Tab-separated table of C-alpha atoms and ligand atoms in Angstrom:
chain	number	residue	atom	x	y	z
A	17	MET	CA	-19.484	21.623	-18.901
A	18	SER	CA	-16.134	23.159	-17.861
A	19	THR	CA	-13.180	23.031	-20.272
A	20	LEU	CA	-11.393	20.588	-17.993
A	21	LYS	CA	-14.403	18.294	-17.793
A	22	GLU	CA	-14.897	18.428	-21.559
A	23	THR	CA	-11.216	17.656	-22.203
A	24	LEU	CA	-11.434	14.813	-19.712
A	25	PHE	CA	-14.566	13.451	-21.383
A	26	ASN	CA	-12.847	13.433	-24.807
A	27	LYS	CA	-9.796	11.676	-23.314
A	28	ILE	CA	-12.040	9.077	-21.706
A	29	GLU	CA	-13.852	8.412	-24.994
A	30	GLU	CA	-10.489	7.926	-26.748
A	31	HIS	CA	-9.090	5.712	-24.028
A	32	ARG	CA	-11.999	3.350	-23.496
A	33	SER	CA	-11.368	1.513	-26.782
A	34	ARG	CA	-7.736	0.833	-25.774
A	35	THR	CA	-8.781	-0.830	-22.539
A	36	THR	CA	-11.574	-2.758	-24.257
A	37	ARG	CA	-9.210	-4.015	-27.000
A	38	LEU	CA	-6.663	-5.231	-24.418
A	39	LEU	CA	-9.353	-7.032	-22.505
A	40	LYS	CA	-11.120	-8.551	-25.518
A	41	LYS	CA	-8.054	-9.685	-27.465
A	42	HIS	CA	-5.260	-10.099	-24.939
A	43	ALA	CA	-6.825	-10.874	-21.573
A	44	ASP	CA	-4.846	-14.144	-21.247
A	45	THR	CA	-1.420	-12.667	-22.065
A	46	LYS	CA	0.828	-12.777	-18.996
A	47	VAL	CA	2.562	-9.640	-17.695
A	48	GLY	CA	4.442	-11.528	-14.966
A	49	GLU	CA	4.483	-14.477	-12.625
A	50	VAL	CA	3.756	-14.518	-8.893
A	51	THR	CA	6.305	-16.227	-6.682
A	52	ILE	CA	5.812	-17.586	-3.176
A	53	GLY	CA	8.010	-14.722	-1.935
A	54	GLN	CA	5.630	-12.223	-3.492
A	55	ALA	CA	2.500	-13.987	-2.250
A	56	ILE	CA	3.725	-13.911	1.362
A	57	GLY	CA	5.771	-10.746	0.997
A	58	GLY	CA	3.223	-8.043	0.343
A	59	ALA	CA	2.832	-8.615	-3.426
A	60	ARG	CA	6.092	-6.728	-3.985
A	61	GLY	CA	6.602	-6.173	-7.713
A	62	VAL	CA	3.469	-8.068	-8.814
A	63	ARG	CA	2.182	-6.279	-11.909
A	64	CYS	CA	-1.551	-6.278	-11.365
A	65	LEU	CA	-2.610	-2.610	-11.340
A	66	VAL	CA	-3.046	-0.257	-14.290
A	67	THR	CA	-2.790	3.519	-14.150
A	68	ASP	CA	-1.714	6.204	-16.597
A	69	ILE	CA	-1.473	9.012	-14.041
A	70	SER	CA	2.081	8.227	-12.947
A	71	TYR	CA	4.791	5.565	-13.289
A	72	LEU	CA	7.601	4.790	-10.856
A	73	ASP	CA	10.864	3.543	-12.307
A	74	PRO	CA	13.139	2.051	-9.610
A	75	MET	CA	16.186	3.964	-10.852
A	76	GLU	CA	14.694	7.120	-12.302
A	77	GLY	CA	11.872	7.780	-9.846
A	78	ILE	CA	8.410	9.119	-10.501
A	79	ARG	CA	7.027	10.483	-13.751
A	80	PHE	CA	3.665	12.221	-13.723
A	81	ARG	CA	1.912	11.631	-17.051
A	82	GLY	CA	5.321	10.893	-18.591
A	83	LYS	CA	7.105	13.903	-17.108
A	84	THR	CA	9.839	13.859	-14.453
A	85	ILE	CA	9.476	16.190	-11.474
A	86	PRO	CA	11.661	18.980	-12.950
A	87	GLU	CA	9.850	18.633	-16.295
A	88	THR	CA	6.483	18.835	-14.539
A	89	PHE	CA	7.397	21.973	-12.619
A	90	ALA	CA	8.868	23.562	-15.743
A	91	ALA	CA	5.896	22.761	-17.964
A	92	LEU	CA	2.978	23.845	-15.788
A	93	PRO	CA	1.756	27.469	-15.682
A	94	LYS	CA	3.008	29.332	-12.612
A	95	VAL	CA	0.948	31.344	-10.210
A	96	PRO	CA	1.781	34.987	-11.075
A	97	GLY	CA	4.699	36.150	-8.903
A	98	SER	CA	5.466	32.612	-7.752
A	99	ASP	CA	8.178	30.099	-8.612
A	100	TYR	CA	5.792	27.132	-8.504
A	101	PRO	CA	2.762	26.082	-10.551
A	102	TYR	CA	-0.917	26.155	-9.772
A	103	VAL	CA	-1.945	22.954	-7.975
A	104	GLU	CA	-5.201	23.359	-9.897
A	105	GLY	CA	-3.222	23.248	-13.172
A	106	PHE	CA	-1.517	20.091	-11.955
A	107	TRP	CA	-4.977	18.565	-11.317
A	108	HIS	CA	-5.855	19.369	-14.939
A	109	PHE	CA	-2.577	17.787	-16.041
A	110	VAL	CA	-2.893	14.513	-14.125
A	111	LEU	CA	-6.551	14.123	-15.049
A	112	THR	CA	-6.143	14.718	-18.780
A	113	GLY	CA	-2.440	14.237	-19.547
A	114	GLU	CA	-2.474	17.687	-21.159
A	115	VAL	CA	-0.474	20.621	-19.827
A	116	PRO	CA	-3.010	23.402	-19.318
A	117	THR	CA	-2.499	26.958	-20.468
A	118	LEU	CA	-2.404	29.682	-17.816
A	119	GLU	CA	-6.037	30.496	-18.628
A	120	GLN	CA	-7.063	26.860	-18.259
A	121	ALA	CA	-5.254	26.548	-14.918
A	122	GLN	CA	-6.950	29.728	-13.732
A	123	ALA	CA	-10.316	28.426	-14.883
A	124	VAL	CA	-9.804	25.312	-12.759
A	125	ALA	CA	-8.769	27.542	-9.843
A	126	ALA	CA	-11.985	29.540	-10.288
A	127	ASP	CA	-14.017	26.310	-10.401
A	128	PHE	CA	-12.338	25.081	-7.191
A	129	LYS	CA	-13.407	28.285	-5.433
A	130	THR	CA	-17.061	27.545	-6.160
A	131	ARG	CA	-16.624	24.140	-4.514
A	132	SER	CA	-14.376	25.005	-1.594
A	133	GLN	CA	-16.861	25.863	1.146
A	134	VAL	CA	-16.533	23.354	3.968
A	135	PRO	CA	-19.864	22.496	5.631
A	136	GLN	CA	-20.134	23.721	9.237
A	137	TYR	CA	-20.821	20.188	10.510
A	138	VAL	CA	-17.272	19.183	9.497
A	139	PHE	CA	-15.856	21.753	11.891
A	140	ASP	CA	-18.346	20.570	14.519
A	141	VAL	CA	-17.130	16.994	14.079
A	142	LEU	CA	-13.520	18.122	14.468
A	143	ARG	CA	-14.350	20.173	17.528
A	144	ALA	CA	-16.151	17.229	19.118
A	145	MET	CA	-12.998	15.120	18.997
A	146	PRO	CA	-10.556	15.178	21.933
A	147	ARG	CA	-7.962	17.856	21.164
A	148	ASP	CA	-5.112	15.358	21.532
A	149	THR	CA	-6.499	13.220	18.685
A	150	HIS	CA	-3.834	12.712	16.017
A	151	PRO	CA	-4.222	15.227	13.140
A	152	MET	CA	-4.446	12.361	10.633
A	153	THR	CA	-7.388	10.857	12.522
A	154	MET	CA	-9.076	14.264	12.445
A	155	PHE	CA	-8.331	14.694	8.745
A	156	SER	CA	-9.659	11.272	7.834
A	157	ALA	CA	-12.761	11.725	10.025
A	158	ALA	CA	-13.510	15.131	8.469
A	159	ILE	CA	-13.467	13.603	4.995
A	160	LEU	CA	-15.584	10.642	6.020
A	161	ALA	CA	-18.093	12.973	7.676
A	162	MET	CA	-18.710	14.600	4.286
A	163	GLN	CA	-19.766	11.321	2.659
A	164	ARG	CA	-23.370	12.501	2.792
A	165	GLU	CA	-22.415	15.071	0.126
A	166	SER	CA	-21.570	12.398	-2.443
A	167	VAL	CA	-23.132	13.052	-5.840
A	168	PHE	CA	-22.062	9.586	-6.972
A	169	ALA	CA	-23.817	7.831	-4.076
A	170	GLU	CA	-27.005	9.798	-4.728
A	171	ARG	CA	-26.989	9.191	-8.491
A	172	TYR	CA	-26.260	5.492	-7.910
A	173	ARG	CA	-29.251	5.257	-5.587
A	174	GLN	CA	-31.410	6.803	-8.285
A	175	GLY	CA	-30.079	4.353	-10.872
A	176	MET	CA	-27.246	5.279	-13.207
A	177	ASN	CA	-25.756	3.802	-16.367
A	178	LYS	CA	-22.239	2.461	-15.803
A	179	MET	CA	-20.925	4.611	-18.658
A	180	GLU	CA	-21.848	7.693	-16.627
A	181	PHE	CA	-20.034	6.694	-13.430
A	182	TRP	CA	-17.033	8.907	-14.162
A	183	ASP	CA	-19.137	12.101	-14.245
A	184	PRO	CA	-20.411	12.186	-10.621
A	185	THR	CA	-17.048	10.749	-9.539
A	186	TYR	CA	-15.325	13.707	-11.167
A	187	GLU	CA	-17.791	16.033	-9.414
A	188	ASP	CA	-17.213	14.363	-6.045
A	189	CYS	CA	-13.444	14.322	-6.410
A	190	THR	CA	-13.274	17.993	-7.391
A	191	ASN	CA	-15.672	18.989	-4.610
A	192	LEU	CA	-13.597	17.093	-2.074
A	193	LEU	CA	-10.179	18.211	-3.271
A	194	ALA	CA	-11.172	21.883	-3.259
A	195	LYS	CA	-12.035	21.649	0.460
A	196	LEU	CA	-8.896	19.922	1.693
A	197	PRO	CA	-6.650	22.997	2.199
A	198	GLN	CA	-9.159	24.576	4.555
A	199	ILE	CA	-9.776	21.353	6.479
A	200	GLY	CA	-6.037	20.773	6.904
A	201	ALA	CA	-5.294	24.342	7.963
A	202	TYR	CA	-8.309	24.358	10.308
A	203	ILE	CA	-7.036	21.245	12.097
A	204	TYR	CA	-3.610	22.863	12.426
A	205	ARG	CA	-4.827	26.171	13.837
A	206	MET	CA	-7.451	24.577	16.086
A	207	LYS	CA	-5.058	22.050	17.526
A	208	PHE	CA	-1.745	23.874	17.627
A	209	LYS	CA	-2.383	27.619	17.396
A	210	GLY	CA	-4.724	28.239	20.294
A	211	ASP	CA	-7.880	27.511	18.292
A	212	THR	CA	-7.507	30.476	15.945
A	213	PRO	CA	-8.669	29.341	12.498
A	214	ILE	CA	-8.122	31.776	9.635
A	215	ALA	CA	-10.866	32.236	7.049
A	216	PRO	CA	-10.001	31.456	3.415
A	217	ASP	CA	-9.154	34.274	1.018
A	218	PRO	CA	-11.250	33.894	-2.136
A	219	GLU	CA	-8.577	35.661	-4.199
A	220	LEU	CA	-5.938	33.004	-3.596
A	221	ASP	CA	-5.109	29.740	-5.338
A	222	PHE	CA	-4.999	26.291	-3.669
A	223	GLY	CA	-1.414	26.603	-2.373
A	224	GLY	CA	-1.592	30.309	-1.624
A	225	ASN	CA	-4.806	29.939	0.303
A	226	PHE	CA	-3.412	27.049	2.306
A	227	ALA	CA	-0.399	29.153	3.352
A	228	HIS	CA	-2.737	32.030	4.202
A	229	MET	CA	-5.001	29.807	6.351
A	230	MET	CA	-1.938	28.319	8.078
A	231	GLY	CA	-0.983	31.896	8.932
A	232	ILE	CA	2.455	31.646	7.301
A	233	ASP	CA	3.942	34.231	4.935
A	234	THR	CA	5.462	33.788	1.513
A	235	PRO	CA	7.343	31.730	0.341
A	236	TYR	CA	5.324	29.153	2.322
A	237	ASP	CA	2.726	29.387	-0.469
A	238	ASP	CA	5.370	28.011	-2.843
A	239	VAL	CA	6.317	25.376	-0.265
A	240	ALA	CA	2.678	24.298	-0.218
A	241	ARG	CA	2.428	24.152	-4.030
A	242	MET	CA	5.674	22.210	-4.278
A	243	TYR	CA	4.754	19.899	-1.429
A	244	PHE	CA	1.266	19.016	-2.697
A	245	ILE	CA	2.518	18.304	-6.220
A	246	LEU	CA	5.506	16.258	-5.068
A	247	HIS	CA	3.368	14.066	-2.824
A	248	SER	CA	0.472	13.688	-5.238
A	249	ASP	CA	1.088	10.281	-6.732
A	250	HIS	CA	3.604	7.439	-6.758
A	251	GLU	CA	1.874	5.024	-9.128
A	252	SER	CA	-0.800	2.703	-7.758
A	253	GLY	CA	0.813	0.047	-5.589
A	254	ASN	CA	1.678	2.107	-2.491
A	255	VAL	CA	-0.613	1.641	0.495
A	256	SER	CA	-2.545	4.918	0.232
A	257	ALA	CA	-3.055	4.843	-3.543
A	258	HIS	CA	-3.876	1.168	-3.567
A	259	THR	CA	-6.339	1.518	-0.701
A	260	VAL	CA	-8.189	4.367	-2.387
A	261	HIS	CA	-8.409	2.315	-5.579
A	262	LEU	CA	-9.452	-0.836	-3.709
A	263	VAL	CA	-12.190	0.813	-1.671
A	264	ALA	CA	-13.475	2.731	-4.693
A	265	SER	CA	-13.570	-0.513	-6.688
A	266	ALA	CA	-16.554	-1.569	-4.556
A	267	LEU	CA	-18.197	1.616	-5.913
A	268	SER	CA	-17.776	3.231	-2.539
A	269	ASP	CA	-17.654	6.958	-3.258
A	270	CYS	CA	-14.514	9.059	-3.035
A	271	TYR	CA	-15.202	10.211	0.539
A	272	TYR	CA	-15.102	6.615	1.795
A	273	ALA	CA	-12.171	5.789	-0.453
A	274	LEU	CA	-9.932	8.764	0.348
A	275	SER	CA	-10.613	8.528	4.070
A	276	ALA	CA	-9.554	4.858	3.955
A	277	GLY	CA	-6.435	5.653	1.937
A	278	LEU	CA	-5.422	8.307	4.452
A	279	ASN	CA	-5.697	5.757	7.232
A	280	GLY	CA	-3.057	3.761	5.366
A	281	LEU	CA	-0.947	6.863	4.808
A	282	ALA	CA	-1.006	7.346	8.587
A	283	GLY	CA	1.134	4.229	9.087
A	284	PRO	CA	4.780	4.692	10.167
A	285	LEU	CA	6.101	2.664	7.237
A	286	HIS	CA	4.272	5.000	4.837
A	287	GLY	CA	3.407	8.701	5.222
A	288	LEU	CA	3.885	8.908	8.977
A	289	ALA	CA	7.598	8.458	8.315
A	290	ASN	CA	7.837	12.240	7.748
A	291	GLU	CA	6.694	12.791	11.348
A	292	ASN	CA	9.089	10.124	12.586
A	293	VAL	CA	12.072	11.592	10.744
A	294	LEU	CA	11.644	14.845	12.637
A	295	ARG	CA	10.941	13.079	15.921
A	296	TRP	CA	14.060	10.947	15.482
A	297	THR	CA	16.202	13.942	14.510
A	298	GLN	CA	14.924	16.253	17.242
A	299	ASN	CA	15.310	13.565	19.927
A	300	PHE	CA	18.819	12.954	18.710
A	301	ILE	CA	19.682	16.683	18.765
A	302	ALA	CA	18.177	17.028	22.250
A	303	GLU	CA	20.252	14.116	23.548
A	304	LEU	CA	23.391	15.661	22.087
A	305	GLY	CA	23.006	18.738	24.266
A	306	ASP	CA	25.930	21.030	23.449
A	307	LYS	CA	27.797	18.436	21.390
A	308	GLU	CA	28.239	18.869	17.622
A	309	PRO	CA	26.194	16.525	15.402
A	310	THR	CA	29.294	15.147	13.714
A	311	GLU	CA	29.254	12.279	11.220
A	312	GLU	CA	30.587	9.944	13.891
A	313	VAL	CA	27.868	10.848	16.387
A	314	ILE	CA	25.155	10.461	13.743
A	315	ARG	CA	26.582	7.114	12.625
A	316	GLN	CA	26.387	5.871	16.220
A	317	ALA	CA	22.786	7.094	16.606
A	318	LEU	CA	21.806	5.279	13.402
A	319	TRP	CA	23.407	2.059	14.617
A	320	ASP	CA	21.676	2.423	17.990
A	321	THR	CA	18.334	2.639	16.203
A	322	LEU	CA	19.075	-0.359	13.986
A	323	ASN	CA	20.471	-2.427	16.858
A	324	SER	CA	17.319	-1.800	18.875
A	325	GLY	CA	15.313	-3.403	16.042
A	326	GLN	CA	13.826	-0.190	14.651
A	327	VAL	CA	13.874	1.226	11.139
A	328	ILE	CA	15.646	4.428	10.102
A	329	PRO	CA	12.673	6.606	9.153
A	330	GLY	CA	12.900	8.302	5.767
A	331	TYR	CA	15.213	5.677	4.310
A	332	GLY	CA	14.413	2.702	2.101
A	333	HIS	CA	11.683	2.084	-0.416
A	334	ALA	CA	9.691	-0.830	-1.775
A	335	VAL	CA	10.286	0.151	-5.414
A	336	LEU	CA	12.988	2.840	-5.619
A	337	ARG	CA	16.637	1.820	-5.739
A	338	LYS	CA	18.204	5.274	-5.640
A	339	THR	CA	17.739	8.610	-3.888
A	340	ASP	CA	14.105	9.615	-4.307
A	341	PRO	CA	13.828	12.523	-6.794
A	342	ARG	CA	11.179	13.975	-4.474
A	343	TYR	CA	13.929	14.129	-1.827
A	344	VAL	CA	16.257	15.791	-4.339
A	345	SER	CA	13.640	18.340	-5.314
A	346	GLN	CA	13.133	19.374	-1.691
A	347	MET	CA	16.878	19.346	-1.045
A	348	GLU	CA	17.328	21.784	-3.933
A	349	PHE	CA	14.646	24.001	-2.399
A	350	CYS	CA	16.597	23.959	0.883
A	351	GLN	CA	19.893	24.689	-0.855
A	352	LYS	CA	18.290	27.741	-2.419
A	353	ASN	CA	16.221	29.022	0.508
A	354	LEU	CA	17.820	27.770	3.730
A	355	PRO	CA	21.356	26.619	2.918
A	356	ASP	CA	22.827	27.405	6.332
A	357	TYR	CA	19.924	26.210	8.472
A	358	PRO	CA	21.402	23.908	11.157
A	359	LEU	CA	18.632	21.308	10.861
A	360	PHE	CA	19.167	21.126	7.087
A	361	LYS	CA	22.857	20.533	7.741
A	362	VAL	CA	22.041	17.667	10.111
A	363	ILE	CA	19.694	16.117	7.528
A	364	ASN	CA	22.458	16.443	4.914
A	365	THR	CA	24.941	14.734	7.210
A	366	ILE	CA	22.447	11.907	7.791
A	367	TYR	CA	22.200	11.636	3.984
A	368	LYS	CA	25.955	11.184	3.865
A	369	VAL	CA	26.152	8.680	6.708
A	370	ALA	CA	22.929	6.621	6.609
A	371	PRO	CA	23.288	4.863	3.223
A	372	PRO	CA	26.657	3.233	4.069
A	373	VAL	CA	25.323	2.274	7.518
A	374	LEU	CA	22.238	0.672	5.976
A	375	MET	CA	24.409	-1.102	3.394
A	376	GLU	CA	26.646	-2.476	6.133
A	377	HIS	CA	23.558	-3.470	8.136
A	378	GLY	CA	22.662	-5.471	5.047
A	379	LYS	CA	18.888	-5.703	5.226
A	380	ALA	CA	17.300	-2.777	3.367
A	381	LYS	CA	17.267	-3.320	-0.391
A	382	ASN	CA	17.368	0.431	-0.892
A	383	PRO	CA	19.664	2.364	1.480
A	384	TRP	CA	18.775	5.756	-0.013
A	385	PRO	CA	16.416	8.424	1.360
A	386	ASN	CA	12.768	8.663	0.330
A	387	VAL	CA	10.526	11.730	0.192
A	388	ASP	CA	9.963	11.789	3.954
A	389	ALA	CA	13.613	12.274	4.910
A	390	GLN	CA	13.687	15.895	3.770
A	391	SER	CA	10.164	17.254	3.965
A	392	GLY	CA	9.992	18.021	7.693
A	393	VAL	CA	13.046	20.312	7.634
A	394	ILE	CA	11.268	22.733	5.329
A	395	GLN	CA	8.159	22.726	7.495
A	396	TRP	CA	10.226	23.255	10.625
A	397	TYR	CA	12.084	26.159	9.048
A	398	TYR	CA	8.819	27.941	8.219
A	399	GLY	CA	7.508	27.450	11.744
A	400	VAL	CA	5.451	24.275	11.434
A	401	THR	CA	7.292	22.484	14.196
A	402	GLU	CA	4.332	20.334	15.237
A	403	TYR	CA	5.510	17.264	13.374
A	404	SER	CA	2.396	15.201	13.999
A	405	PHE	CA	0.816	17.498	11.402
A	406	TYR	CA	3.233	16.604	8.605
A	407	THR	CA	1.345	13.574	7.314
A	408	VAL	CA	-1.759	15.730	6.802
A	409	LEU	CA	0.295	17.779	4.341
A	410	PHE	CA	1.268	14.558	2.592
A	411	GLY	CA	-2.412	13.562	2.611
A	412	ILE	CA	-3.618	16.745	0.913
A	413	GLY	CA	-1.083	16.101	-1.824
A	414	ARG	CA	-1.836	12.388	-2.080
A	415	ALA	CA	-5.511	13.198	-2.595
A	416	ILE	CA	-4.691	14.738	-5.994
A	417	GLY	CA	-3.251	11.589	-7.542
A	418	THR	CA	-5.596	9.110	-5.914
A	419	LEU	CA	-8.739	11.077	-6.774
A	420	ALA	CA	-7.602	11.465	-10.387
A	421	ASN	CA	-7.008	7.726	-10.439
A	422	ILE	CA	-10.450	6.732	-9.223
A	423	THR	CA	-12.084	9.101	-11.701
A	424	TRP	CA	-10.305	7.115	-14.413
A	425	ASP	CA	-11.108	3.792	-12.713
A	426	ARG	CA	-14.783	4.665	-13.067
A	427	ALA	CA	-14.349	5.943	-16.620
A	428	LEU	CA	-12.696	2.718	-17.755
A	429	GLY	CA	-15.073	0.497	-15.806
A	430	TYR	CA	-12.391	-1.222	-13.742
A	431	PRO	CA	-14.124	-3.962	-11.782
A	432	ILE	CA	-14.275	-4.641	-8.089
A	433	GLU	CA	-10.827	-5.738	-6.911
A	434	ARG	CA	-10.603	-9.319	-5.737
A	435	PRO	CA	-7.211	-11.061	-5.777
A	436	LYS	CA	-7.194	-14.723	-4.786
A	437	SER	CA	-5.657	-16.052	-1.598
A	438	VAL	CA	-4.227	-19.521	-1.057
A	439	THR	CA	-3.418	-21.412	2.116
A	440	THR	CA	0.067	-22.154	3.450
A	441	ALA	CA	-0.598	-25.862	2.827
A	442	MET	CA	-1.308	-25.100	-0.829
A	443	LEU	CA	2.039	-23.332	-1.177
A	444	GLU	CA	3.773	-26.261	0.522
A	445	GLU	CA	2.094	-28.614	-1.918
A	446	VAL	CA	3.278	-26.514	-4.885
A	447	VAL	CA	6.904	-26.953	-3.794
A	448	GLY	CA	6.521	-30.604	-2.739
A	449	ILE	CA	6.734	-30.197	1.058
A	450	LYS	CA	4.962	-33.228	2.534
A	451	ASP	CA	5.030	-32.950	6.358
B	2	LIG	N1	15.816	0.972	8.343
B	2	LIG	C1	16.039	-0.273	8.825
B	2	LIG	N2	15.662	-1.394	8.193
B	2	LIG	C2	15.094	-1.240	6.993
B	2	LIG	C3	14.870	0.015	6.406
B	2	LIG	C4	15.258	1.146	7.136
B	2	LIG	N3	15.029	2.370	6.688
B	2	LIG	N4	14.281	-0.178	5.200
B	2	LIG	C5	14.116	-1.505	5.055
B	2	LIG	N5	14.601	-2.142	6.126
B	2	LIG	C6	14.548	-3.573	6.405
B	2	LIG	C7	13.102	-4.036	6.409
B	2	LIG	O1	12.464	-3.760	7.648
B	2	LIG	C8	13.242	-5.494	6.119
B	2	LIG	O2	13.629	-6.119	7.321
B	2	LIG	P1	13.142	-7.630	7.670
B	2	LIG	O3	13.792	-8.500	6.630
B	2	LIG	O4	13.642	-7.842	9.057
B	2	LIG	O5	11.653	-7.651	7.557
B	2	LIG	C9	14.427	-5.535	5.165
B	2	LIG	O6	15.136	-4.302	5.359
B	2	LIG	C10	14.021	-5.614	3.699
B	2	LIG	O7	13.107	-4.573	3.419
B	2	LIG	P2	13.034	-3.931	1.958
B	2	LIG	O8	12.622	-5.017	1.005
B	2	LIG	O9	14.264	-3.193	1.638
B	2	LIG	O10	11.900	-2.855	2.130
B	2	LIG	P3	10.313	-3.064	2.104
B	2	LIG	O11	9.857	-2.982	0.695
B	2	LIG	O12	9.882	-4.253	2.889
B	2	LIG	O13	9.821	-1.780	2.938
B	2	LIG	C11	9.837	0.495	3.549
B	2	LIG	C12	9.917	-0.491	2.388
B	2	LIG	C13	9.726	1.906	2.991
B	2	LIG	C14	8.578	0.199	4.361
B	2	LIG	C15	11.109	0.346	4.415
B	2	LIG	O14	12.254	0.712	3.656
B	2	LIG	C16	11.064	1.144	5.689
B	2	LIG	O15	10.544	0.647	6.691
B	2	LIG	N6	11.614	2.410	5.701
B	2	LIG	C17	11.548	3.268	6.859
B	2	LIG	C18	10.159	3.902	6.963
B	2	LIG	C19	9.957	4.902	5.862
B	2	LIG	O16	10.785	5.777	5.601
B	2	LIG	N7	8.816	4.798	5.191
B	2	LIG	C20	8.396	5.811	4.176
B	2	LIG	C21	8.444	5.296	2.744
B	2	LIG	C22	7.975	6.350	1.766
B	2	LIG	C23	6.525	6.639	1.974
B	2	LIG	O17	5.700	5.749	1.688
B	2	LIG	O18	6.191	7.697	2.479
């Protein structure tokens, strides 16, 4: 058993008694009430999911295993010569809650290498799809195609004790995660770079190898590490994380579950917003022609979008009530690496102008930018201008948190998810509406 797996096993053994005690002694204690607004309105704020991987405070933003983003980056061992940590070390961290040593992170990286070979049929599936298929559809299909590899599904067929579920889930999740950089980069190079995939380099880590297979020089390797970690998890209620958890709760294996979650991430109100931010901004710049993107011009463009009944992509959030720290983290990267880049300046001006416009508009509860408002600029700067690819990058990152979560779901024996629905007439009866 690897050190990571052994550490995880010990953590699971410790944790199981906590969950069992809560269920045995306190199952009827309420953690909140559900209002009619929440029942109709997308269960906003209903406390009915449990995860220890990350927690999202509306004002502070995300904490991974109790650490803020800057604390996470500072604590984790860095790839030698790089400013950012091993993604593999982050996987160790979110799975176990323990910050790995450099040796432990490198051991996980070595383990990933043994699992990273993508079966040829996955490439065949991708190649069989029309070339204008959206990259997210390709990404999701590639993952689903690998379902036949599932160790969990095979062991379940053979008959497996429930207490063992976490073990093949861990194996599946690690096997799948290790393959995602190559699948993502393959889709990119096949679709956008004249069908010129680049073979992986066995010497490189998760982020470094991704940059290599994208065909982009340093510091894009650090961009990849930063990007995957930042997008990894945002507690459990967002569409992608919740979908992965929901599908896995039926004991569907992680290939089914992650593919489903990515289909949710592909929605414009969720991960696809990063594509739409760049589309919106580039369309706006193109329409400007030679004119300067002044605050006034941007304000007008924002109002035009709102007045035509559309959302401002990259702004607003269901939980956050301040600027997303993931936005801030990427903004700081831009300030350091591309301070004078014109597109970054436009994005900064939007940041200045959009919140007051949204406040005046009066609908969005959170007028501040989310993660998607900043991420495309960095990609564009390093040459990834094909913005339909951006959500795939988000998806590789999101896999880390969601796969860690379902490993724990299995370890703690979380049951099949099954909230209860009511009819409109029942709600009317509750509030005394008669006709
Ligand atoms: N532009 C215009 N209107 C917005 C808005 C925005 N950026 N954000 C919210 N609103 C509107 C909503 O559409 C809603 O309008 P209706 O009352 O007409 O239905 C109203 O404000 C209230 O919405 P809310 O409670 O503030 O926000 P929700 O929790 O319903 O939705 C989100 C959250 C993210 C879907 C929404 O803010 C949005 O559509 N943002 C733009 C798309 C985007 O950036 N999504 C990415 C989010 C991060 C991620 O998951 O990747």
